[in-house]
Amino acid sequence: MAASGPVPPEPAQKKRHPWHWIVPCVLLLLVAVGLAIWAFGLQSDLDDERAHSAQVEQQAQQTQDDVEAVSDQVDDLSQSVDTAADELTQSTDEAAKNAEAALTDVQTAIDSLSDRANAARDKLGKALEDAKAEAEAD
């Protein structure tokens, strides 16, 4: 039979503080907070870069629009120059024809004046001969 008697006291367990859990948890919490701050900083930088990229894209689009406007103006100007050159060529051709006609008219007038001058000279010569003949006859 078992004797029931006083139960000997168990040796007292040493109470340990949970520092071996608290320190790693605090360090883990600090690392998590640091990573969160770093992530928010990266997100802010990313937002800034996106805003900058949008601004650069807008400037590029504006520059493209300006280039297209200048290109259209150059095309219009080129077309105007071509039209003016064609009109000038036509005007030059007409002017050349008009000049040829004027030269022909002038040449005709000169020939006519030359014929009239020759006729007047012949008449004057004949009138002089007639005057001499009359003067000798008197």
PDB file of C-alpha atoms in Angstrom, residues 17-132:
ATOM      1  CA  HIS A  17      11.396  36.870 -18.228  1.00  0.00           C
ATOM      2  CA  PRO A  18      10.455  36.527 -21.888  1.00  0.00           C
ATOM      3  CA  TRP A  19      13.271  38.892 -23.044  1.00  0.00           C
ATOM      4  CA  HIS A  20      14.415  36.336 -25.525  1.00  0.00           C
ATOM      5  CA  TRP A  21      11.040  36.904 -27.295  1.00  0.00           C
ATOM      6  CA  ILE A  22      10.595  40.597 -26.637  1.00  0.00           C
ATOM      7  CA  VAL A  23      13.927  41.708 -28.141  1.00  0.00           C
ATOM      8  CA  PRO A  24      13.484  39.854 -31.475  1.00  0.00           C
ATOM      9  CA  CYS A  25       9.863  41.061 -31.716  1.00  0.00           C
ATOM     10  CA  VAL A  26      10.926  44.670 -31.114  1.00  0.00           C
ATOM     11  CA  LEU A  27      13.714  44.303 -33.687  1.00  0.00           C
ATOM     12  CA  LEU A  28      11.256  42.737 -36.139  1.00  0.00           C
ATOM     13  CA  LEU A  29       8.811  45.589 -35.486  1.00  0.00           C
ATOM     14  CA  LEU A  30      11.586  48.161 -36.122  1.00  0.00           C
ATOM     15  CA  VAL A  31      12.546  46.393 -39.370  1.00  0.00           C
ATOM     16  CA  ALA A  32       8.867  46.334 -40.447  1.00  0.00           C
ATOM     17  CA  VAL A  33       8.467  50.053 -39.664  1.00  0.00           C
ATOM     18  CA  GLY A  34      11.694  50.817 -41.542  1.00  0.00           C
ATOM     19  CA  LEU A  35      10.521  48.806 -44.554  1.00  0.00           C
ATOM     20  CA  ALA A  36       7.137  50.576 -44.471  1.00  0.00           C
ATOM     21  CA  ILE A  37       8.849  53.997 -44.392  1.00  0.00           C
ATOM     22  CA  TRP A  38      11.151  52.912 -47.211  1.00  0.00           C
ATOM     23  CA  ALA A  39       8.151  51.609 -49.237  1.00  0.00           C
ATOM     24  CA  PHE A  40       6.252  54.884 -48.730  1.00  0.00           C
ATOM     25  CA  GLY A  41       9.366  56.779 -49.863  1.00  0.00           C
ATOM     26  CA  LEU A  42       9.621  54.587 -52.948  1.00  0.00           C
ATOM     27  CA  GLN A  43       5.923  55.090 -53.661  1.00  0.00           C
ATOM     28  CA  SER A  44       6.386  58.854 -53.341  1.00  0.00           C
ATOM     29  CA  ASP A  45       9.376  58.736 -55.697  1.00  0.00           C
ATOM     30  CA  LEU A  46       7.371  56.596 -58.123  1.00  0.00           C
ATOM     31  CA  ASP A  47       4.463  59.057 -57.998  1.00  0.00           C
ATOM     32  CA  ASP A  48       6.896  61.932 -58.646  1.00  0.00           C
ATOM     33  CA  GLU A  49       8.406  60.069 -61.605  1.00  0.00           C
ATOM     34  CA  ARG A  50       4.955  59.297 -63.002  1.00  0.00           C
ATOM     35  CA  ALA A  51       3.976  62.956 -62.709  1.00  0.00           C
ATOM     36  CA  HIS A  52       7.259  63.963 -64.356  1.00  0.00           C
ATOM     37  CA  SER A  53       6.727  61.395 -67.123  1.00  0.00           C
ATOM     38  CA  ALA A  54       3.206  62.696 -67.712  1.00  0.00           C
ATOM     39  CA  GLN A  55       4.574  66.237 -67.917  1.00  0.00           C
ATOM     40  CA  VAL A  56       7.306  65.160 -70.342  1.00  0.00           C
ATOM     41  CA  GLU A  57       4.736  63.296 -72.458  1.00  0.00           C
ATOM     42  CA  GLN A  58       2.537  66.400 -72.499  1.00  0.00           C
ATOM     43  CA  GLN A  59       5.504  68.542 -73.549  1.00  0.00           C
ATOM     44  CA  ALA A  60       6.424  65.981 -76.207  1.00  0.00           C
ATOM     45  CA  GLN A  61       2.847  66.026 -77.506  1.00  0.00           C
ATOM     46  CA  GLN A  62       2.864  69.837 -77.557  1.00  0.00           C
ATOM     47  CA  THR A  63       6.191  69.793 -79.397  1.00  0.00           C
ATOM     48  CA  GLN A  64       4.783  67.238 -81.860  1.00  0.00           C
ATOM     49  CA  ASP A  65       1.741  69.465 -82.416  1.00  0.00           C
ATOM     50  CA  ASP A  66       4.038  72.464 -82.969  1.00  0.00           C
ATOM     51  CA  VAL A  67       6.155  70.465 -85.428  1.00  0.00           C
ATOM     52  CA  GLU A  68       3.033  69.413 -87.328  1.00  0.00           C
ATOM     53  CA  ALA A  69       1.799  73.018 -87.417  1.00  0.00           C
ATOM     54  CA  VAL A  70       5.159  74.224 -88.748  1.00  0.00           C
ATOM     55  CA  SER A  71       5.214  71.366 -91.247  1.00  0.00           C
ATOM     56  CA  ASP A  72       1.743  72.361 -92.453  1.00  0.00           C
ATOM     57  CA  GLN A  73       2.879  75.966 -92.778  1.00  0.00           C
ATOM     58  CA  VAL A  74       5.957  74.866 -94.731  1.00  0.00           C
ATOM     59  CA  ASP A  75       3.754  72.753 -97.007  1.00  0.00           C
ATOM     60  CA  ASP A  76       1.405  75.708 -97.547  1.00  0.00           C
ATOM     61  CA  LEU A  77       4.338  78.014 -98.222  1.00  0.00           C
ATOM     62  CA  SER A  78       5.891  75.500-100.614  1.00  0.00           C
ATOM     63  CA  GLN A  79       2.618  75.197-102.463  1.00  0.00           C
ATOM     64  CA  SER A  80       2.316  79.003-102.621  1.00  0.00           C
ATOM     65  CA  VAL A  81       5.863  79.257-103.992  1.00  0.00           C
ATOM     66  CA  ASP A  82       5.119  76.575-106.593  1.00  0.00           C
ATOM     67  CA  THR A  83       1.941  78.381-107.616  1.00  0.00           C
ATOM     68  CA  ALA A  84       3.785  81.693-107.825  1.00  0.00           C
ATOM     69  CA  ALA A  85       6.548  80.074-109.886  1.00  0.00           C
ATOM     70  CA  ASP A  86       3.969  78.637-112.283  1.00  0.00           C
ATOM     71  CA  GLU A  87       2.252  82.015-112.572  1.00  0.00           C
ATOM     72  CA  LEU A  88       5.617  83.699-113.097  1.00  0.00           C
ATOM     73  CA  THR A  89       6.488  81.212-115.816  1.00  0.00           C
ATOM     74  CA  GLN A  90       3.153  81.893-117.500  1.00  0.00           C
ATOM     75  CA  SER A  91       3.657  85.634-117.064  1.00  0.00           C
ATOM     76  CA  THR A  92       7.171  85.362-118.442  1.00  0.00           C
ATOM     77  CA  ASP A  93       5.880  83.437-121.448  1.00  0.00           C
ATOM     78  CA  GLU A  94       3.171  86.032-122.005  1.00  0.00           C
ATOM     79  CA  ALA A  95       5.683  88.846-121.513  1.00  0.00           C
ATOM     80  CA  ALA A  96       8.023  87.218-124.036  1.00  0.00           C
ATOM     81  CA  LYS A  97       5.181  86.936-126.529  1.00  0.00           C
ATOM     82  CA  ASN A  98       4.169  90.529-125.854  1.00  0.00           C
ATOM     83  CA  ALA A  99       7.792  91.656-126.229  1.00  0.00           C
ATOM     84  CA  GLU A 100       8.108  89.782-129.512  1.00  0.00           C
ATOM     85  CA  ALA A 101       4.892  91.381-130.738  1.00  0.00           C
ATOM     86  CA  ALA A 102       6.119  94.796-129.594  1.00  0.00           C
ATOM     87  CA  LEU A 103       9.468  94.229-131.316  1.00  0.00           C
ATOM     88  CA  THR A 104       7.683  93.193-134.478  1.00  0.00           C
ATOM     89  CA  ASP A 105       5.486  96.308-134.255  1.00  0.00           C
ATOM     90  CA  VAL A 106       8.555  98.493-133.646  1.00  0.00           C
ATOM     91  CA  GLN A 107      10.400  96.874-136.542  1.00  0.00           C
ATOM     92  CA  THR A 108       7.372  97.431-138.791  1.00  0.00           C
ATOM     93  CA  ALA A 109       7.156 101.050-137.643  1.00  0.00           C
ATOM     94  CA  ILE A 110      10.885 101.540-138.261  1.00  0.00           C
ATOM     95  CA  ASP A 111      10.589  99.993-141.725  1.00  0.00           C
ATOM     96  CA  SER A 112       7.608 102.230-142.454  1.00  0.00           C
ATOM     97  CA  LEU A 113       9.467 105.317-141.196  1.00  0.00           C
ATOM     98  CA  SER A 114      12.509 104.297-143.227  1.00  0.00           C
ATOM     99  CA  ASP A 115      10.375 103.985-146.351  1.00  0.00           C
ATOM    100  CA  ARG A 116       8.746 107.361-145.643  1.00  0.00           C
ATOM    101  CA  ALA A 117      12.141 108.947-144.970  1.00  0.00           C
ATOM    102  CA  ASN A 118      13.481 107.531-148.233  1.00  0.00           C
ATOM    103  CA  ALA A 119      10.420 108.797-150.055  1.00  0.00           C
ATOM    104  CA  ALA A 120      10.798 112.235-148.431  1.00  0.00           C
ATOM    105  CA  ARG A 121      14.497 112.288-149.323  1.00  0.00           C
ATOM    106  CA  ASP A 122      13.692 111.367-152.902  1.00  0.00           C
ATOM    107  CA  LYS A 123      11.048 114.106-153.037  1.00  0.00           C
ATOM    108  CA  LEU A 124      13.443 116.599-151.490  1.00  0.00           C
ATOM    109  CA  GLY A 125      16.142 115.594-153.925  1.00  0.00           C
ATOM    110  CA  LYS A 126      13.738 115.957-156.838  1.00  0.00           C
ATOM    111  CA  ALA A 127      12.507 119.304-155.484  1.00  0.00           C
ATOM    112  CA  LEU A 128      16.126 120.491-155.264  1.00  0.00           C
ATOM    113  CA  GLU A 129      16.834 119.363-158.795  1.00  0.00           C
ATOM    114  CA  ASP A 130      13.683 121.075-159.987  1.00  0.00           C
ATOM    115  CA  ALA A 131      14.672 124.258-158.121  1.00  0.00           C
ATOM    116  CA  LYS A 132      18.140 124.166-159.649  1.00  0.00           C
TER     117      LYS A 132
END
